[in-house]
Amino acid sequence: MENVFNVRYDAKLDKVEIPKEKYSNKILNLIQKNKFITLVFSSFIALSAINFYLIYSFMKILENI
């Protein structure tokens, strides 16, 4: 029902066309619909990055001993 007002008429080609949805809009809609999965995924990425940094720092400390 939401696509009813999203129709354009092309006078050159003499036909009605529905514009394609942009790739970035698809990603934003996916994030908005699946907020919990997005939260879990972003938390996993952030905590993994912190974990790798802490391991790297610990290895540097061990090298100095």
PDB file of N, CA and C in Angstrom:
ATOM      1  N   MET A   1       0.815  -1.198   0.000  1.00  0.00           N
ATOM      2  CA  MET A   1       0.000   0.000   0.000  1.00  0.00           C
ATOM      3  C   MET A   1       0.858   1.261   0.000  1.00  0.00           C
ATOM      4  N   GLU A   2       2.065   1.168   0.542  1.00  0.00           N
ATOM      5  CA  GLU A   2       2.910   2.347   0.634  1.00  0.00           C
ATOM      6  C   GLU A   2       3.491   2.754  -0.717  1.00  0.00           C
ATOM      7  N   ASN A   3       3.490   1.855  -1.684  1.00  0.00           N
ATOM      8  CA  ASN A   3       4.055   2.159  -2.998  1.00  0.00           C
ATOM      9  C   ASN A   3       3.050   2.803  -3.950  1.00  0.00           C
ATOM     10  N   VAL A   4       1.827   3.023  -3.508  1.00  0.00           N
ATOM     11  CA  VAL A   4       0.804   3.581  -4.387  1.00  0.00           C
ATOM     12  C   VAL A   4       1.171   5.000  -4.802  1.00  0.00           C
ATOM     13  N   PHE A   5       1.679   5.801  -3.879  1.00  0.00           N
ATOM     14  CA  PHE A   5       1.996   7.197  -4.165  1.00  0.00           C
ATOM     15  C   PHE A   5       3.422   7.374  -4.679  1.00  0.00           C
ATOM     16  N   ASN A   6       4.153   6.286  -4.837  1.00  0.00           N
ATOM     17  CA  ASN A   6       5.537   6.339  -5.262  1.00  0.00           C
ATOM     18  C   ASN A   6       5.678   5.938  -6.735  1.00  0.00           C
ATOM     19  N   VAL A   7       4.672   6.250  -7.551  1.00  0.00           N
ATOM     20  CA  VAL A   7       4.675   5.890  -8.969  1.00  0.00           C
ATOM     21  C   VAL A   7       4.864   7.159  -9.789  1.00  0.00           C
ATOM     22  N   ARG A   8       5.749   7.086 -10.807  1.00  0.00           N
ATOM     23  CA  ARG A   8       5.995   8.226 -11.682  1.00  0.00           C
ATOM     24  C   ARG A   8       5.596   7.861 -13.110  1.00  0.00           C
ATOM     25  N   TYR A   9       5.223   8.876 -13.853  1.00  0.00           N
ATOM     26  CA  TYR A   9       4.891   8.684 -15.268  1.00  0.00           C
ATOM     27  C   TYR A   9       6.001   9.283 -16.107  1.00  0.00           C
ATOM     28  N   ASP A  10       6.551   8.492 -17.020  1.00  0.00           N
ATOM     29  CA  ASP A  10       7.616   8.941 -17.902  1.00  0.00           C
ATOM     30  C   ASP A  10       6.997   9.276 -19.260  1.00  0.00           C
ATOM     31  N   ALA A  11       6.997  10.568 -19.603  1.00  0.00           N
ATOM     32  CA  ALA A  11       6.360  11.007 -20.852  1.00  0.00           C
ATOM     33  C   ALA A  11       7.152  10.566 -22.078  1.00  0.00           C
ATOM     34  N   LYS A  12       8.482  10.479 -21.953  1.00  0.00           N
ATOM     35  CA  LYS A  12       9.306  10.064 -23.099  1.00  0.00           C
ATOM     36  C   LYS A  12       9.019   8.620 -23.484  1.00  0.00           C
ATOM     37  N   LEU A  13       8.964   7.768 -22.504  1.00  0.00           N
ATOM     38  CA  LEU A  13       8.751   6.349 -22.791  1.00  0.00           C
ATOM     39  C   LEU A  13       7.282   5.970 -22.812  1.00  0.00           C
ATOM     40  N   ASP A  14       6.414   6.900 -22.398  1.00  0.00           N
ATOM     41  CA  ASP A  14       4.965   6.700 -22.372  1.00  0.00           C
ATOM     42  C   ASP A  14       4.595   5.478 -21.536  1.00  0.00           C
ATOM     43  N   LYS A  15       5.129   5.450 -20.324  1.00  0.00           N
ATOM     44  CA  LYS A  15       4.780   4.351 -19.418  1.00  0.00           C
ATOM     45  C   LYS A  15       4.913   4.797 -17.969  1.00  0.00           C
ATOM     46  N   VAL A  16       4.300   4.053 -17.107  1.00  0.00           N
ATOM     47  CA  VAL A  16       4.363   4.307 -15.677  1.00  0.00           C
ATOM     48  C   VAL A  16       5.513   3.476 -15.111  1.00  0.00           C
ATOM     49  N   GLU A  17       6.310   4.103 -14.266  1.00  0.00           N
ATOM     50  CA  GLU A  17       7.430   3.368 -13.693  1.00  0.00           C
ATOM     51  C   GLU A  17       7.480   3.573 -12.179  1.00  0.00           C
ATOM     52  N   ILE A  18       7.912   2.541 -11.503  1.00  0.00           N
ATOM     53  CA  ILE A  18       8.109   2.584 -10.056  1.00  0.00           C
ATOM     54  C   ILE A  18       9.609   2.683  -9.824  1.00  0.00           C
ATOM     55  N   PRO A  19      10.065   3.750  -9.143  1.00  0.00           N
ATOM     56  CA  PRO A  19      11.508   3.885  -8.929  1.00  0.00           C
ATOM     57  C   PRO A  19      12.037   2.787  -8.015  1.00  0.00           C
ATOM     58  N   LYS A  20      13.272   2.354  -8.305  1.00  0.00           N
ATOM     59  CA  LYS A  20      13.881   1.304  -7.498  1.00  0.00           C
ATOM     60  C   LYS A  20      14.349   1.874  -6.173  1.00  0.00           C
ATOM     61  N   GLU A  21      14.281   1.032  -5.151  1.00  0.00           N
ATOM     62  CA  GLU A  21      14.734   1.444  -3.829  1.00  0.00           C
ATOM     63  C   GLU A  21      16.259   1.419  -3.784  1.00  0.00           C
ATOM     64  N   LYS A  22      16.858   2.441  -3.201  1.00  0.00           N
ATOM     65  CA  LYS A  22      18.310   2.523  -3.124  1.00  0.00           C
ATOM     66  C   LYS A  22      18.848   1.479  -2.149  1.00  0.00           C
ATOM     67  N   TYR A  23      20.089   1.074  -2.400  1.00  0.00           N
ATOM     68  CA  TYR A  23      20.741   0.058  -1.564  1.00  0.00           C
ATOM     69  C   TYR A  23      20.897   0.549  -0.128  1.00  0.00           C
ATOM     70  N   SER A  24      21.227   1.832   0.039  1.00  0.00           N
ATOM     71  CA  SER A  24      21.396   2.372   1.385  1.00  0.00           C
ATOM     72  C   SER A  24      20.059   2.394   2.138  1.00  0.00           C
ATOM     73  N   ASN A  25      18.980   2.652   1.445  1.00  0.00           N
ATOM     74  CA  ASN A  25      17.671   2.636   2.095  1.00  0.00           C
ATOM     75  C   ASN A  25      17.285   1.226   2.535  1.00  0.00           C
ATOM     76  N   LYS A  26      17.673   0.227   1.747  1.00  0.00           N
ATOM     77  CA  LYS A  26      17.388  -1.153   2.131  1.00  0.00           C
ATOM     78  C   LYS A  26      18.113  -1.520   3.418  1.00  0.00           C
ATOM     79  N   ILE A  27      19.373  -1.077   3.524  1.00  0.00           N
ATOM     80  CA  ILE A  27      20.157  -1.373   4.729  1.00  0.00           C
ATOM     81  C   ILE A  27      19.565  -0.659   5.933  1.00  0.00           C
ATOM     82  N   LEU A  28      19.181   0.611   5.770  1.00  0.00           N
ATOM     83  CA  LEU A  28      18.580   1.349   6.879  1.00  0.00           C
ATOM     84  C   LEU A  28      17.258   0.730   7.317  1.00  0.00           C
ATOM     85  N   ASN A  29      16.454   0.267   6.374  1.00  0.00           N
ATOM     86  CA  ASN A  29      15.190  -0.393   6.727  1.00  0.00           C
ATOM     87  C   ASN A  29      15.446  -1.701   7.465  1.00  0.00           C
ATOM     88  N   LEU A  30      16.470  -2.442   7.041  1.00  0.00           N
ATOM     89  CA  LEU A  30      16.819  -3.687   7.707  1.00  0.00           C
ATOM     90  C   LEU A  30      17.258  -3.422   9.143  1.00  0.00           C
ATOM     91  N   ILE A  31      18.047  -2.372   9.351  1.00  0.00           N
ATOM     92  CA  ILE A  31      18.501  -2.031  10.702  1.00  0.00           C
ATOM     93  C   ILE A  31      17.320  -1.609  11.573  1.00  0.00           C
ATOM     94  N   GLN A  32      16.410  -0.833  11.028  1.00  0.00           N
ATOM     95  CA  GLN A  32      15.266  -0.369  11.801  1.00  0.00           C
ATOM     96  C   GLN A  32      14.318  -1.505  12.164  1.00  0.00           C
ATOM     97  N   LYS A  33      14.193  -2.485  11.298  1.00  0.00           N
ATOM     98  CA  LYS A  33      13.289  -3.600  11.576  1.00  0.00           C
ATOM     99  C   LYS A  33      13.886  -4.597  12.558  1.00  0.00           C
ATOM    100  N   ASN A  34      15.210  -4.756  12.542  1.00  0.00           N
ATOM    101  CA  ASN A  34      15.887  -5.751  13.374  1.00  0.00           C
ATOM    102  C   ASN A  34      16.839  -5.068  14.342  1.00  0.00           C
ATOM    103  N   LYS A  35      16.290  -4.276  15.245  1.00  0.00           N
ATOM    104  CA  LYS A  35      17.127  -3.505  16.157  1.00  0.00           C
ATOM    105  C   LYS A  35      17.912  -4.396  17.109  1.00  0.00           C
ATOM    106  N   PHE A  36      17.327  -5.472  17.590  1.00  0.00           N
ATOM    107  CA  PHE A  36      18.012  -6.345  18.543  1.00  0.00           C
ATOM    108  C   PHE A  36      19.197  -7.035  17.883  1.00  0.00           C
ATOM    109  N   ILE A  37      18.998  -7.559  16.682  1.00  0.00           N
ATOM    110  CA  ILE A  37      20.090  -8.240  15.967  1.00  0.00           C
ATOM    111  C   ILE A  37      21.199  -7.242  15.640  1.00  0.00           C
ATOM    112  N   THR A  38      20.833  -6.022  15.269  1.00  0.00           N
ATOM    113  CA  THR A  38      21.823  -4.985  14.993  1.00  0.00           C
ATOM    114  C   THR A  38      22.606  -4.643  16.247  1.00  0.00           C
ATOM    115  N   LEU A  39      21.918  -4.560  17.383  1.00  0.00           N
ATOM    116  CA  LEU A  39      22.581  -4.270  18.655  1.00  0.00           C
ATOM    117  C   LEU A  39      23.559  -5.384  19.019  1.00  0.00           C
ATOM    118  N   VAL A  40      23.138  -6.626  18.859  1.00  0.00           N
ATOM    119  CA  VAL A  40      24.013  -7.759  19.162  1.00  0.00           C
ATOM    120  C   VAL A  40      25.218  -7.767  18.239  1.00  0.00           C
ATOM    121  N   PHE A  41      25.015  -7.551  16.963  1.00  0.00           N
ATOM    122  CA  PHE A  41      26.108  -7.562  15.991  1.00  0.00           C
ATOM    123  C   PHE A  41      27.100  -6.434  16.252  1.00  0.00           C
ATOM    124  N   SER A  42      26.610  -5.229  16.492  1.00  0.00           N
ATOM    125  CA  SER A  42      27.506  -4.098  16.742  1.00  0.00           C
ATOM    126  C   SER A  42      28.241  -4.266  18.065  1.00  0.00           C
ATOM    127  N   SER A  43      27.580  -4.826  19.077  1.00  0.00           N
ATOM    128  CA  SER A  43      28.252  -5.099  20.348  1.00  0.00           C
ATOM    129  C   SER A  43      29.350  -6.135  20.158  1.00  0.00           C
ATOM    130  N   PHE A  44      29.090  -7.170  19.369  1.00  0.00           N
ATOM    131  CA  PHE A  44      30.092  -8.195  19.107  1.00  0.00           C
ATOM    132  C   PHE A  44      31.315  -7.598  18.419  1.00  0.00           C
ATOM    133  N   ILE A  45      31.101  -6.748  17.430  1.00  0.00           N
ATOM    134  CA  ILE A  45      32.214  -6.116  16.713  1.00  0.00           C
ATOM    135  C   ILE A  45      33.024  -5.226  17.656  1.00  0.00           C
ATOM    136  N   ALA A  46      32.336  -4.410  18.457  1.00  0.00           N
ATOM    137  CA  ALA A  46      33.033  -3.489  19.367  1.00  0.00           C
ATOM    138  C   ALA A  46      33.819  -4.259  20.421  1.00  0.00           C
ATOM    139  N   LEU A  47      33.208  -5.256  21.025  1.00  0.00           N
ATOM    140  CA  LEU A  47      33.889  -6.018  22.075  1.00  0.00           C
ATOM    141  C   LEU A  47      35.032  -6.853  21.505  1.00  0.00           C
ATOM    142  N   SER A  48      34.900  -7.341  20.291  1.00  0.00           N
ATOM    143  CA  SER A  48      35.994  -8.073  19.657  1.00  0.00           C
ATOM    144  C   SER A  48      37.187  -7.152  19.396  1.00  0.00           C
ATOM    145  N   ALA A  49      36.919  -5.949  18.957  1.00  0.00           N
ATOM    146  CA  ALA A  49      37.998  -4.986  18.713  1.00  0.00           C
ATOM    147  C   ALA A  49      38.712  -4.646  20.015  1.00  0.00           C
ATOM    148  N   ILE A  50      37.948  -4.441  21.084  1.00  0.00           N
ATOM    149  CA  ILE A  50      38.555  -4.163  22.390  1.00  0.00           C
ATOM    150  C   ILE A  50      39.381  -5.354  22.852  1.00  0.00           C
ATOM    151  N   ASN A  51      38.877  -6.545  22.643  1.00  0.00           N
ATOM    152  CA  ASN A  51      39.582  -7.755  23.041  1.00  0.00           C
ATOM    153  C   ASN A  51      40.917  -7.883  22.308  1.00  0.00           C
ATOM    154  N   PHE A  52      40.931  -7.660  20.994  1.00  0.00           N
ATOM    155  CA  PHE A  52      42.179  -7.731  20.236  1.00  0.00           C
ATOM    156  C   PHE A  52      43.174  -6.671  20.703  1.00  0.00           C
ATOM    157  N   TYR A  53      42.692  -5.477  21.026  1.00  0.00           N
ATOM    158  CA  TYR A  53      43.571  -4.429  21.524  1.00  0.00           C
ATOM    159  C   TYR A  53      44.176  -4.826  22.870  1.00  0.00           C
ATOM    160  N   LEU A  54      43.382  -5.394  23.754  1.00  0.00           N
ATOM    161  CA  LEU A  54      43.892  -5.807  25.064  1.00  0.00           C
ATOM    162  C   LEU A  54      44.910  -6.935  24.936  1.00  0.00           C
ATOM    163  N   ILE A  55      44.673  -7.871  24.043  1.00  0.00           N
ATOM    164  CA  ILE A  55      45.636  -8.956  23.816  1.00  0.00           C
ATOM    165  C   ILE A  55      46.935  -8.386  23.267  1.00  0.00           C
ATOM    166  N   TYR A  56      46.829  -7.449  22.335  1.00  0.00           N
ATOM    167  CA  TYR A  56      48.026  -6.826  21.760  1.00  0.00           C
ATOM    168  C   TYR A  56      48.811  -6.079  22.842  1.00  0.00           C
ATOM    169  N   SER A  57      48.120  -5.335  23.692  1.00  0.00           N
ATOM    170  CA  SER A  57      48.787  -4.612  24.769  1.00  0.00           C
ATOM    171  C   SER A  57      49.453  -5.567  25.744  1.00  0.00           C
ATOM    172  N   PHE A  58      48.797  -6.656  26.065  1.00  0.00           N
ATOM    173  CA  PHE A  58      49.362  -7.648  26.985  1.00  0.00           C
ATOM    174  C   PHE A  58      50.615  -8.277  26.385  1.00  0.00           C
ATOM    175  N   MET A  59      50.599  -8.563  25.087  1.00  0.00           N
ATOM    176  CA  MET A  59      51.788  -9.125  24.434  1.00  0.00           C
ATOM    177  C   MET A  59      52.945  -8.124  24.459  1.00  0.00           C
ATOM    178  N   LYS A  60      52.647  -6.830  24.297  1.00  0.00           N
ATOM    179  CA  LYS A  60      53.697  -5.824  24.370  1.00  0.00           C
ATOM    180  C   LYS A  60      54.296  -5.750  25.775  1.00  0.00           C
ATOM    181  N   ILE A  61      53.459  -5.872  26.804  1.00  0.00           N
ATOM    182  CA  ILE A  61      53.935  -5.873  28.193  1.00  0.00           C
ATOM    183  C   ILE A  61      54.831  -7.078  28.436  1.00  0.00           C
ATOM    184  N   LEU A  62      54.424  -8.245  27.904  1.00  0.00           N
ATOM    185  CA  LEU A  62      55.230  -9.460  28.088  1.00  0.00           C
ATOM    186  C   LEU A  62      56.573  -9.357  27.375  1.00  0.00           C
ATOM    187  N   GLU A  63      56.636  -8.660  26.256  1.00  0.00           N
ATOM    188  CA  GLU A  63      57.908  -8.489  25.543  1.00  0.00           C
ATOM    189  C   GLU A  63      58.891  -7.623  26.326  1.00  0.00           C
ATOM    190  N   ASN A  64      58.365  -6.692  27.104  1.00  0.00           N
ATOM    191  CA  ASN A  64      59.239  -5.790  27.872  1.00  0.00           C
ATOM    192  C   ASN A  64      59.762  -6.414  29.142  1.00  0.00           C
ATOM    193  N   ILE A  65      59.218  -7.522  29.569  1.00  0.00           N
ATOM    194  CA  ILE A  65      59.663  -8.163  30.813  1.00  0.00           C
ATOM    195  C   ILE A  65      60.941  -8.919  30.613  1.00  0.00           C
TER     196      ILE A  65
END
